[in-house]
Structure formats: C-alpha cells, structure tokens
CSV table of C-alpha atoms in Angstrom, one decimal:
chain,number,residue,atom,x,y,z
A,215,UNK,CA,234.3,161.9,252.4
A,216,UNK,CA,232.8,159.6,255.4
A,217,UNK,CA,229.5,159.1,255.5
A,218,UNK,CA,229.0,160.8,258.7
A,219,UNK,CA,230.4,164.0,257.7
A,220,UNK,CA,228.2,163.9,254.6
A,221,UNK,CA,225.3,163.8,257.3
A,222,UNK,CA,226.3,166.8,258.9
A,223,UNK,CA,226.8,168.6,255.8
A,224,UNK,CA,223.0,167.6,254.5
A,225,UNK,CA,222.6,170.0,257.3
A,226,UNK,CA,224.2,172.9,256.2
A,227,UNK,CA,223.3,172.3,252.3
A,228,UNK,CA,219.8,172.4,253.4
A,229,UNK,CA,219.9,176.0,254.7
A,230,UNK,CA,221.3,177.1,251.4
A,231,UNK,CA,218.7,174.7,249.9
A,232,UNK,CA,216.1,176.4,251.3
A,233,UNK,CA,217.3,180.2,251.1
A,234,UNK,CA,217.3,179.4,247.6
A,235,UNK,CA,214.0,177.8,247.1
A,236,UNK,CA,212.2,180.8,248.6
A,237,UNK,CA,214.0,182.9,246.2
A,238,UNK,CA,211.1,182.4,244.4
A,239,UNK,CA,210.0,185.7,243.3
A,240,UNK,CA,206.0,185.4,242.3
A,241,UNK,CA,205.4,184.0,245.8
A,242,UNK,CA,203.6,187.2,246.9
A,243,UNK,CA,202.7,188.2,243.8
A,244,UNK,CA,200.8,185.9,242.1
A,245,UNK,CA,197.6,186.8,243.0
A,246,UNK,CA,197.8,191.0,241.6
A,247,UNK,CA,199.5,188.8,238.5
A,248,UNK,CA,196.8,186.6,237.9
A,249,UNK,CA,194.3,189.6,238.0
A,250,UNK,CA,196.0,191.1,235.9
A,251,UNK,CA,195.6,188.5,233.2
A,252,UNK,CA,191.8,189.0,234.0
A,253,UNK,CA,191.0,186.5,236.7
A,254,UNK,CA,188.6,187.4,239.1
A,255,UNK,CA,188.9,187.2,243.1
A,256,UNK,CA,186.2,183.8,242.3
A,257,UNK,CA,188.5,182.2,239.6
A,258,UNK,CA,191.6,183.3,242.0
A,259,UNK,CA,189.9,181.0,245.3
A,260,UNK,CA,189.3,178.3,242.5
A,261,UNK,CA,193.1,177.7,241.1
A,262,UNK,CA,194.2,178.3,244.7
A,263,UNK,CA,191.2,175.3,245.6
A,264,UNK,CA,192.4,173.2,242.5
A,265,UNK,CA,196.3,173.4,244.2
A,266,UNK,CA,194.8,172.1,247.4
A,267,UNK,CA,192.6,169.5,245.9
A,268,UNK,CA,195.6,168.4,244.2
A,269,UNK,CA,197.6,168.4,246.7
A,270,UNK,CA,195.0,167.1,248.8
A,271,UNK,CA,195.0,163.8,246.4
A,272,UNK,CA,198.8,163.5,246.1
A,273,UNK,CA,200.0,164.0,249.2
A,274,UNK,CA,200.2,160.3,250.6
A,275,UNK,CA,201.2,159.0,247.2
A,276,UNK,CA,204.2,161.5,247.1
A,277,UNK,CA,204.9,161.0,250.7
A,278,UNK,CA,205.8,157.4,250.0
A,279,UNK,CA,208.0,158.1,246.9
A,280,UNK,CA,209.9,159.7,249.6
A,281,UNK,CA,210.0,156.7,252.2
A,282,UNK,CA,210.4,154.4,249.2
A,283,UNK,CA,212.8,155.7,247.2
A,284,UNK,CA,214.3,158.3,249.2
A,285,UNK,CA,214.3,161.5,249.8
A,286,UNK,CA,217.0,163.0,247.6
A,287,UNK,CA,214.8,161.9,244.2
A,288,UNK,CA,211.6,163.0,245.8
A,289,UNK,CA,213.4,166.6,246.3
A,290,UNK,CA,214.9,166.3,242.8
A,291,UNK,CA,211.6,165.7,240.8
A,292,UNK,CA,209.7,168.2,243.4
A,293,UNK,CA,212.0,170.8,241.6
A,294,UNK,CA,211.3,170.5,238.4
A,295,UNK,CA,207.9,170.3,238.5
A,296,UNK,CA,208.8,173.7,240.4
A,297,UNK,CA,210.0,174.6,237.1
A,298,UNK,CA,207.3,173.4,234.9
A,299,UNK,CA,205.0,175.1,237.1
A,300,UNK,CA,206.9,178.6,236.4
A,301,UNK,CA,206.8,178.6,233.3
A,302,UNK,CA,203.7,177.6,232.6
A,303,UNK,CA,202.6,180.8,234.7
A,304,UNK,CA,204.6,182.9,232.7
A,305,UNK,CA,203.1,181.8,229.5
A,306,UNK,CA,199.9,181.0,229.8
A,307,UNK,CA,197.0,183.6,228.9
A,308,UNK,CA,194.0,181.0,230.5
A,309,UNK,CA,192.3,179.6,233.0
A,310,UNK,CA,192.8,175.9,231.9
A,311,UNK,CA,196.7,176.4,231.5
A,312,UNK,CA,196.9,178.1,234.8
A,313,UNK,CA,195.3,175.0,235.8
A,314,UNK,CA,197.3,172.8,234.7
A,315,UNK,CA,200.3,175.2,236.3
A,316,UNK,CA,198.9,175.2,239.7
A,317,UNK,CA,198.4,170.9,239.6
A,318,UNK,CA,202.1,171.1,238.8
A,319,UNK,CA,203.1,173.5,241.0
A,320,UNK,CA,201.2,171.1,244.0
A,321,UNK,CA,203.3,168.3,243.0
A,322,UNK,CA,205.8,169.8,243.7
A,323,UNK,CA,204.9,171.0,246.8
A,324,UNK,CA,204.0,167.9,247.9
A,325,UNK,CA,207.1,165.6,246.6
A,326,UNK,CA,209.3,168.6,249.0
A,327,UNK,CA,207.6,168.7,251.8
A,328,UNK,CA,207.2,166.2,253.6
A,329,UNK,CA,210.9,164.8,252.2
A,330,UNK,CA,212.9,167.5,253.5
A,331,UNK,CA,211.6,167.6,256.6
A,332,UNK,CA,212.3,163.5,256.8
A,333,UNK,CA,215.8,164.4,255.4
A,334,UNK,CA,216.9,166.6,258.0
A,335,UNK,CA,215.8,164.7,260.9
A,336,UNK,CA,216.7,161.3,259.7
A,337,UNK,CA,220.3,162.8,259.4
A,338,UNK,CA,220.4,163.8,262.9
A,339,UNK,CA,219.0,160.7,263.9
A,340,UNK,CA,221.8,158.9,262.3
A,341,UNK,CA,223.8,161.0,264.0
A,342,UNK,CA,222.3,160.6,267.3
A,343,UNK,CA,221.5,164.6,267.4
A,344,UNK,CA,217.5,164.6,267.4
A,345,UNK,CA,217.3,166.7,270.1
A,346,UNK,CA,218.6,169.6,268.2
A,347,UNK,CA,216.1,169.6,265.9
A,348,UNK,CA,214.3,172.3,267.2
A,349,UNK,CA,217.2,174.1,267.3
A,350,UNK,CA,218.0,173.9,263.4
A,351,UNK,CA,214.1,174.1,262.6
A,352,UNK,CA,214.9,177.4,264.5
A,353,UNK,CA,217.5,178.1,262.1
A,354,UNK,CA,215.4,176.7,258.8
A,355,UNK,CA,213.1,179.3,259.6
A,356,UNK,CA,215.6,182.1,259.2
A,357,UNK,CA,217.0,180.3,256.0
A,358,UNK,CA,213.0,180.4,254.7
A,359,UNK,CA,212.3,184.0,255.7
A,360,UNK,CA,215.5,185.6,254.7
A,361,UNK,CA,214.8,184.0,251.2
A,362,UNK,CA,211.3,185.3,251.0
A,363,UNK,CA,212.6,188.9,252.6
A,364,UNK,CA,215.0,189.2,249.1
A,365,UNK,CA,212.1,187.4,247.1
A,366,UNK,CA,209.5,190.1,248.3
A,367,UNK,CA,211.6,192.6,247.6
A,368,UNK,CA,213.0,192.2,244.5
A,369,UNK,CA,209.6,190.5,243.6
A,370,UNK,CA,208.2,193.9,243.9
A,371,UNK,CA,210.5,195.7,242.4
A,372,UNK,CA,210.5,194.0,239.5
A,373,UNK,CA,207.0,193.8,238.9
A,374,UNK,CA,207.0,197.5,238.5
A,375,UNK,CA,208.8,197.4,235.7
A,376,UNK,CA,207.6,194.0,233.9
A,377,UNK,CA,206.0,191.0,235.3
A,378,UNK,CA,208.4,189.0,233.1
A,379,UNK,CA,211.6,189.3,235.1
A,380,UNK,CA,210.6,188.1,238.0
A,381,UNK,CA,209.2,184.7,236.3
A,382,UNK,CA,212.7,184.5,234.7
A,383,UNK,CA,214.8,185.5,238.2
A,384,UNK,CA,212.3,182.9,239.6
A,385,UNK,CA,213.4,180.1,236.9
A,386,UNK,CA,217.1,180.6,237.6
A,387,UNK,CA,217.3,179.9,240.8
A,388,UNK,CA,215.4,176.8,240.8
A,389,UNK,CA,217.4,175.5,238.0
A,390,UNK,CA,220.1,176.2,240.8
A,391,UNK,CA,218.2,174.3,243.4
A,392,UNK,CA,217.9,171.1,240.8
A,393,UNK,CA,221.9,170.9,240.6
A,394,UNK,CA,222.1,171.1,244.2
A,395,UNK,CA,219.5,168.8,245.0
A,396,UNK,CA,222.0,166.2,244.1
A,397,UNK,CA,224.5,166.9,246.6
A,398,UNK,CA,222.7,165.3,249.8
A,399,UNK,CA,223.3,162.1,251.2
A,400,UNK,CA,220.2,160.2,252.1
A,401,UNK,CA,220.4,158.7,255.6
A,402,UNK,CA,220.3,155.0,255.9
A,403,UNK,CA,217.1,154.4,257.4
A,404,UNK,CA,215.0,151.0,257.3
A,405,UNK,CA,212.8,150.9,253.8
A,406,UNK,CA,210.9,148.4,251.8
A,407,UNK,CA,212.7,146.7,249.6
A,408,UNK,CA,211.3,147.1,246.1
A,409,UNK,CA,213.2,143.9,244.9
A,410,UNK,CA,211.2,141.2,245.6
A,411,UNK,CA,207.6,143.1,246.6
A,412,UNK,CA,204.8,144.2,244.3
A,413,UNK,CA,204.9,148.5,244.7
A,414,UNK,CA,201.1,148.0,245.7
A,415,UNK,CA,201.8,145.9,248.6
A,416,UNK,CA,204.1,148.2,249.9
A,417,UNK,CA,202.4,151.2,249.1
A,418,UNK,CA,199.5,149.5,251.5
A,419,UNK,CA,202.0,148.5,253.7
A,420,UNK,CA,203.0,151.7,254.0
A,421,UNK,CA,200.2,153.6,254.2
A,422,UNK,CA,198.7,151.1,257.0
A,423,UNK,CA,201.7,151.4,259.3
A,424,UNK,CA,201.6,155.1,259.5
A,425,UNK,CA,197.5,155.4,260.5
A,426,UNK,CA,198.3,152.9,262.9
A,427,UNK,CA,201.3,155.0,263.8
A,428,UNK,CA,198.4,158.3,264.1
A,429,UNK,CA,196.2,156.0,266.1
A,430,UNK,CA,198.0,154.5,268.4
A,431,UNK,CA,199.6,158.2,269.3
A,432,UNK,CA,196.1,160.1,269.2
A,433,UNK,CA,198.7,163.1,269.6
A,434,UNK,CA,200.3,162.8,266.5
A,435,UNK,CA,197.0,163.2,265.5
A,436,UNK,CA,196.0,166.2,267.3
A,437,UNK,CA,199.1,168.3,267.0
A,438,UNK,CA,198.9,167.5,263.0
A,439,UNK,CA,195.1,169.0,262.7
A,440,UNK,CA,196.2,172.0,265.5
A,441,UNK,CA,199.3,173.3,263.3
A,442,UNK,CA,197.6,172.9,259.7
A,443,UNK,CA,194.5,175.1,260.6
A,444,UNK,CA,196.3,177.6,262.1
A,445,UNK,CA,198.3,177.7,259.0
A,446,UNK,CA,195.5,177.4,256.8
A,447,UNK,CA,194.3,180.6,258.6
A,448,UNK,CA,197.4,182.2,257.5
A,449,UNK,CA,197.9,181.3,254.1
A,450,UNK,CA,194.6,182.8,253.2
A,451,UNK,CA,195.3,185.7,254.7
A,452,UNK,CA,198.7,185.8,252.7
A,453,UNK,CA,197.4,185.8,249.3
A,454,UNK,CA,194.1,187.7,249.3
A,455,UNK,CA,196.3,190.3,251.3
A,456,UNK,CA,197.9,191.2,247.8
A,457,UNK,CA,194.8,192.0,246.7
A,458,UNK,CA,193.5,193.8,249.7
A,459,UNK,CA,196.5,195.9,249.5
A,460,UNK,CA,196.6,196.6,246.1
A,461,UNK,CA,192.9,197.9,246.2
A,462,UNK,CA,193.6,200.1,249.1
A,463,UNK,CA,196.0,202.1,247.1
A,464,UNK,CA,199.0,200.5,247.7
A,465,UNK,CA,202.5,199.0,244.8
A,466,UNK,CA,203.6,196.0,244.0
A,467,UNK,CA,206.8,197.0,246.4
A,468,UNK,CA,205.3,198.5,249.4
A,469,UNK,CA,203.7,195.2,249.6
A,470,UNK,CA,207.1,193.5,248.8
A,471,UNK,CA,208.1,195.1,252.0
A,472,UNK,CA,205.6,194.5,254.2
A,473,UNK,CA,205.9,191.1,253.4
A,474,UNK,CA,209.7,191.1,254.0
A,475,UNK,CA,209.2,192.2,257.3
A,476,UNK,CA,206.9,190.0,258.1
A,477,UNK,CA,209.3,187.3,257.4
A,478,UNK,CA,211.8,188.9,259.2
A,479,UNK,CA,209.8,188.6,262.3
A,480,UNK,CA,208.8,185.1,261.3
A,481,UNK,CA,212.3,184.3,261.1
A,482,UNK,CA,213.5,185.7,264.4
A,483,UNK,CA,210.4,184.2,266.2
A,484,UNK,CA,211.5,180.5,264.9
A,485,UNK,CA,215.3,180.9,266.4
A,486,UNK,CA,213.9,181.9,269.7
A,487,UNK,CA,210.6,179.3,269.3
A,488,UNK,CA,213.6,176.5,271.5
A,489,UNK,CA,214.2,179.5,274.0
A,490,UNK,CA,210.5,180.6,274.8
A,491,UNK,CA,209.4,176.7,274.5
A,492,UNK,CA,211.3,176.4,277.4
A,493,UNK,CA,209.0,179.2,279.8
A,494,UNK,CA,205.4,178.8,278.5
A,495,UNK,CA,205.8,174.7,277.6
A,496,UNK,CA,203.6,173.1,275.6
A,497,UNK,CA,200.3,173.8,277.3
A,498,UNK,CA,201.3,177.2,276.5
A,499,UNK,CA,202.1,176.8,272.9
A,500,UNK,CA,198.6,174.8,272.5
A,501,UNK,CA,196.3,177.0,274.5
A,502,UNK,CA,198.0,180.7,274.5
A,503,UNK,CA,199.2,181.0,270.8
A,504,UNK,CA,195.9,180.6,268.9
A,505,UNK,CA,193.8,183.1,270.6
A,506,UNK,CA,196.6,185.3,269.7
A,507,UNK,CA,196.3,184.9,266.3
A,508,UNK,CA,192.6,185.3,266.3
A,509,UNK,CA,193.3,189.1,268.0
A,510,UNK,CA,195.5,189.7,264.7
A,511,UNK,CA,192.6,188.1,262.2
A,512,UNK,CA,190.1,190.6,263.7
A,513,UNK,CA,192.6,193.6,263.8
A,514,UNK,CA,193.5,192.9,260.0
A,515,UNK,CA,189.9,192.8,259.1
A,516,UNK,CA,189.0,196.2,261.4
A,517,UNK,CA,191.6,198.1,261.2
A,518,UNK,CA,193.2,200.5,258.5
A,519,UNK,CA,196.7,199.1,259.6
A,520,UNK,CA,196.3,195.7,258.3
A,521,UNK,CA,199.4,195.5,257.7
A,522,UNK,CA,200.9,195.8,261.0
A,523,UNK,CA,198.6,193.0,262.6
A,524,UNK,CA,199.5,190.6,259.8
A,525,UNK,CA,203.2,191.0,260.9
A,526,UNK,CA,202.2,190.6,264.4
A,527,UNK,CA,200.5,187.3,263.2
A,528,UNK,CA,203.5,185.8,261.3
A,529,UNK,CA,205.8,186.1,264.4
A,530,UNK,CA,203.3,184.1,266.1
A,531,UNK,CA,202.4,181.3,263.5
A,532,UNK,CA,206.6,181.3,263.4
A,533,UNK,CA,206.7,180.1,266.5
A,534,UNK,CA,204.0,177.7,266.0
A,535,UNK,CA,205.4,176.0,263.3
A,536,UNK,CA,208.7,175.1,264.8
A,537,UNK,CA,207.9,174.1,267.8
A,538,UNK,CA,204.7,171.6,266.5
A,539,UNK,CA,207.4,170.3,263.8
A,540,UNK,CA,209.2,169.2,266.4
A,541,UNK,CA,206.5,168.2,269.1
A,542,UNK,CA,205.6,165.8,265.7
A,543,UNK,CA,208.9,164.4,264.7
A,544,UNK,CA,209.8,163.3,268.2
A,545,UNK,CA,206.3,160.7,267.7
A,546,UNK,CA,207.3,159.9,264.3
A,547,UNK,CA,209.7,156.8,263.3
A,548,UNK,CA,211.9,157.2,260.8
A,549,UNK,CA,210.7,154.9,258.2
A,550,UNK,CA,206.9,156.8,258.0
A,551,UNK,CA,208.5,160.0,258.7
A,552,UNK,CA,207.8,161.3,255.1
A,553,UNK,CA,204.4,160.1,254.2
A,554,UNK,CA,203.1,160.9,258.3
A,555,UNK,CA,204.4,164.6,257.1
A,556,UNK,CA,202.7,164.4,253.9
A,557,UNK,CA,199.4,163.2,255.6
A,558,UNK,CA,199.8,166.7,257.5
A,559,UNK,CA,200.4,168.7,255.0
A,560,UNK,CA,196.8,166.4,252.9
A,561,UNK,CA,195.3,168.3,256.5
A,562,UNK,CA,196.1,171.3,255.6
A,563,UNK,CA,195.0,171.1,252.1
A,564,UNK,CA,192.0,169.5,253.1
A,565,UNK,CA,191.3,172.6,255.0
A,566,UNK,CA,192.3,175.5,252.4
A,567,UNK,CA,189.8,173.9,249.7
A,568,UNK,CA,186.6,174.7,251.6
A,569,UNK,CA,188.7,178.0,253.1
A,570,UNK,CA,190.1,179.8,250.3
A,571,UNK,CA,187.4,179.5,247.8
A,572,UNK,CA,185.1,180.4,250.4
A,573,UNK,CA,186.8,183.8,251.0
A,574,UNK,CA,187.4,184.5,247.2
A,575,UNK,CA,183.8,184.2,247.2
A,576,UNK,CA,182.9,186.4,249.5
A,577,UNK,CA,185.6,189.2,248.6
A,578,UNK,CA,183.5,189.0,245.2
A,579,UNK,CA,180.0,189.6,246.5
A,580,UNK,CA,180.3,192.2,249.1
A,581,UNK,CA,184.0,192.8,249.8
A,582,UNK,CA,188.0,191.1,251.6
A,583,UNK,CA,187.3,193.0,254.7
A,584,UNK,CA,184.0,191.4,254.9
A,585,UNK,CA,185.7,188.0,253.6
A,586,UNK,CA,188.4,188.5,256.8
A,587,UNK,CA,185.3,189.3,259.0
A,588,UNK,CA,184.3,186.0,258.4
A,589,UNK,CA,187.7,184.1,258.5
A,590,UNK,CA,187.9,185.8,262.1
A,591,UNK,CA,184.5,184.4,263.1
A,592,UNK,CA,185.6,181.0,262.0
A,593,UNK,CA,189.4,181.0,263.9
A,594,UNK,CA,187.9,182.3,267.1
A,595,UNK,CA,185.5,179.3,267.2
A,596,UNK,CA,188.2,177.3,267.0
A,597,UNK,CA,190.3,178.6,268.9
A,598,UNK,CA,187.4,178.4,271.6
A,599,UNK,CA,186.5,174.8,270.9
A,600,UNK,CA,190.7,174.3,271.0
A,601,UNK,CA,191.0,175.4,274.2
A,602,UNK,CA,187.9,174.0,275.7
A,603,UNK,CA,189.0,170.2,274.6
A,604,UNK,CA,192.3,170.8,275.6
A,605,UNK,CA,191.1,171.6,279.5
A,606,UNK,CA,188.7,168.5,279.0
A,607,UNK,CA,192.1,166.5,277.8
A,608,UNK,CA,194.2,167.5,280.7
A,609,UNK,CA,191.3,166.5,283.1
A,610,UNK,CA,191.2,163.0,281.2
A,611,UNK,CA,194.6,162.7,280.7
A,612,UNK,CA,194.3,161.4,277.6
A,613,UNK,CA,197.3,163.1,275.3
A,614,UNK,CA,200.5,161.8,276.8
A,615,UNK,CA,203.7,164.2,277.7
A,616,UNK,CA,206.2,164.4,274.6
C-alpha cells in the first residue's frame, strides 16, 4: 500500500479509533462510583484536582514525545496507561490507590491528546487537504459522541446490576484500541533528529520554538485560553452532575441517558459547526457563543430541569470545540503542532485545579446547586470581560484575520 493511501486511511482509522476510545464505560459514572467506595464530594474535587495537576505538569513533556517520536507511540503508550488506569479503579478500595489511578489515567490523557489531533492534520497536510479539517473535526465529533451515547448507556445499565462489568466492558475495548493503535502511518513531517542531539537540547528547542510560535501569533494565544475555559466550565458541570442527579432521586441509567443525548446533540452540533461557521463567522463564534453557555450554567443551577439546560449547553460547547480546533491548527506548523496542543490542553488543566476542587468544596458545605450558583457567577464574568476585550481588540486591531 502507497504511502498516500495509508494517509487517507489514518483518517478513517481514526473515527473508529475514537468511537472506540469513548467506549469507555465509567466515563459518566465515576463520580456515584467513587462515592460509593466512601469518598466525599471534597475527596471527589481532590482526585479530580490531582488529574489536573498532573496533567497540568505533563502536558508539555508528553506533547514533545509526540513531536519527537511521533505520534503513533505517543497514542500507543497513552493507551495503556488507559488501561493501568482502569484497573487500578476497579481494584482499589483507597484514596492513595485512586491516586495513583487518576496520575495514570492523566498520562494518558495527555500522551492522546494533543497527538491525535497532530495526527489527523498532519495527514491532511501531507495530503494537501487542510482545509477540510473542519469538516472531519465535524465528523470526529460524531465518532466521540456516538461512543459516549453507547458508553452512557450501557454504562448505566450495567451499574445497576454490578459496578464490575462495566470496569471489565471498559478494559476490553481499550485492549482493542492498543492493537489498533498500531495501524496508522505517521506523516512525514520535519523533527529533531535524536541521533546526534542531547534529548535536553531538543526538548528546549522545542519548547522555545512553540512560545515563540504563541507569541509571535498573540491569537494562538487567545483562542487557546477562550476554548479551555469554556470547557473547563463544562467538565465541571459534567461530573458533579452525577451526583446532583443521583441525590435528586434519579438511576444510574436515567443519567446514562441524559447523558447520551447530550452527546447526541454534541455530535450533530460539530457536523454542522463548518455550515453555521460560515453565517455568524468568527466574531460570532467568540462573542455570541459564551454568553450562551452562561444562560445554560444559570438555568442548570435554578431550575428543576437541569437536565435539559445541560443538553442545551453541550450542543453549544460542540460547536465551540470544532470550530476553535480548527481556528488553532490553521496558526500551528506542523512540527509544534503536538506540544502547542498539549500547551492547551496544560490551560485547561490549569483552570480545572482551582475550578473543580473549588465546587466539591462548596457542594460539601452548603450544597451543588449552590456550588453551580457560583460556577454561573464566575462564567458570566467572563464571559463579560470576553466580550468587552474582544470590542477593545477589534477597535485596536490587534488579533489578525485567520
């Protein structure tokens, strides 16, 4: 097989890549299993803060095992940490070996995301296609959500009967994901040669290029810190959710379906993200979007139909995501694609380890709805101070068109 063609199928293997990876079963569930094991809403904000932290530390240093040594083996070893991670979960009765789960589960967060990302795109770079990037994000997305639709599901299902199966279900398909990790052809793109240069001197080299990179594009920058708080606001909301939910009454599996459909409409907002991008344009997407998610945040937190806003709100931060990830990779050369991507996703952890503990805290000493109160407070101050820079920007002039 040409090495073209092997590009164009890294795209295709990485939908069923990523269908598969979000397969994974405790992803809504972790929290209600955790408490179950005795962990309080306090203990629950600090494993989540130790992940970020983590993550937070190893972000950069995974990014370049990407950039270094490609892609493909960052993916690979990303997985079984994955694995580890799992298991650990499953059999671990405390707080230090749930720990030591959650730094292994970051790692492996960190060694995928930012390398899959460069995968994809490098690929279509190869194959002079960037500018359908946007289009197959799109598409990602539904891979992602229609994972996490089956995952929530059967998750829930299965946690009615016994926690257990749905660690094991979980397991198995990563295994799967390691074998076909090894299927994708990394795209020849310009990297240090490890040969004749000390790892440290590249690793600096590395690390300098790509905050020059961030500096000398101040809107790298800004769309990085933009898309990771917004997220930030919704991953909270994600987890304690399951809690929220479960102490209003409701099962395992009638939060496995909300859940589903909200990654349903998640998913359909991603394909259309290249088709409404084209009416409201970015100054839309940067000004519009985030006061939209703050109405959500204060109608989860007031109303008795959470539920209903928080779908509302993943249809928005859908189409958010896709059309920021490709706002960013159009800045981005390929060679400090991976560890760029890994310095947003250190953003974004940098965020959720004041965030999450915060509202664990909270949820403790009064109540969630007062801890959501509070997130709401803090998104529509930025979403005000967002939308006041950006007129003061467009007056200046200072971010440049994409």
């Amino acid at each position: 097989m040409s090495y073209t063609k092997k590009l164009h199928n890294n795209i295709f293997n990485n939908y069923i890549f990523i269908f598969l990876s979000n397969l994974n079963l405790t992803h809504g569930l972790w929290m209600i299993y955790l408490a179950t094991k005795g962990m309080s809403l306090v203990q629950l904000g600090l494993l989540e803060g130790i992940f970020h932290i983590t993550s937070f530390l190893m972000e950069v240093p995974t990014g370049l095992v990407a950039d270094i040594y490609g892609r493909k083996t960052s993916r690979i070893i990303g997985r079984i940490f994955a694995l580890l991670s799992i298991f650990l979960l499953l059999t671990a009765d405390s707080f230090i070996f749930f720990t030591i789960s959650f730094i292994f589960i970051a790692l492996s967060y960190n060694l995928e995301s930012g390398a899959g990302e460069a995968l994809i795109y490098d690929s279509l770079k190869e194959l002079k296609l960037e500018n359908k990037y946007m289009k197959i994000c799109g598409k990602q997305e539904i891979a992602v959500q229609v994972g996490q639709v089956i995952a929530f599901i059967i998750g829930g299902y299965l946690a009615t009967i016994d926690y257990k199966y749905v660690f094991y279900l979980t397991m198995i398909f990563i295994v799967i994901t390691i074998i076909q990790s090894f299927i994708f052809q990394e795209p020849n793109i310009d990297k240090e040669e490890t040969k004749n240069n000390k790892l440290s001197k590249i690793l600096k080299n590395q690390i300098n290029q790509s905050i020059n990179i961030i500096k000398d594009n101040r809107k790298i920058g800004f769309f990085i810190i933009f898309t990771q708080i917004i997220l930030a606001f919704g991953t909270s909301l994600f987890y304690y959710l399951q809690n929220f939910l479960i102490a209003d009454g409701h099962t395992e599996f009638f939060i496995g379906v909300i859940f589903s459909i909200s990654a349903i409409f998640d998913a359909i907002a991603g394909s259309l993200t290249f088709r409404l991008e084209k009416i409201i344009k970015e100054k839309g997407i940067l000004m519009i979007m985030p006061f939209l998610s703050v109405i959500c945040i204060w109608f989860i937190a007031l109303s008795k139909y959470s539920y209903i806003f928080y779908i509302i709100m993943c249809a928005i931060e859908g189409f958010i995501f896709v059309a920021m990830s490709d706002y960013i990779n159009r800045l981005i050369p390929s060679k400090n694609r991976a560890t760029i991507l890994s310095l947003a996703s250190m953003v974004f952890s940098f965020f959720m380890i004041f965030i999450f503990p915060l509202i664990g805290k909270i949820g403790d000493l009064y109540s969630l709805k007062t801890a959501f109160l509070v997130l709401a407070i803090i998104a529509t101050i930025f979403a005000i101070g967002n939308f006041i820079l950006l007129l003061n920007i467009n007056k200046k002039k200072d971010l440049p068109k994409t």
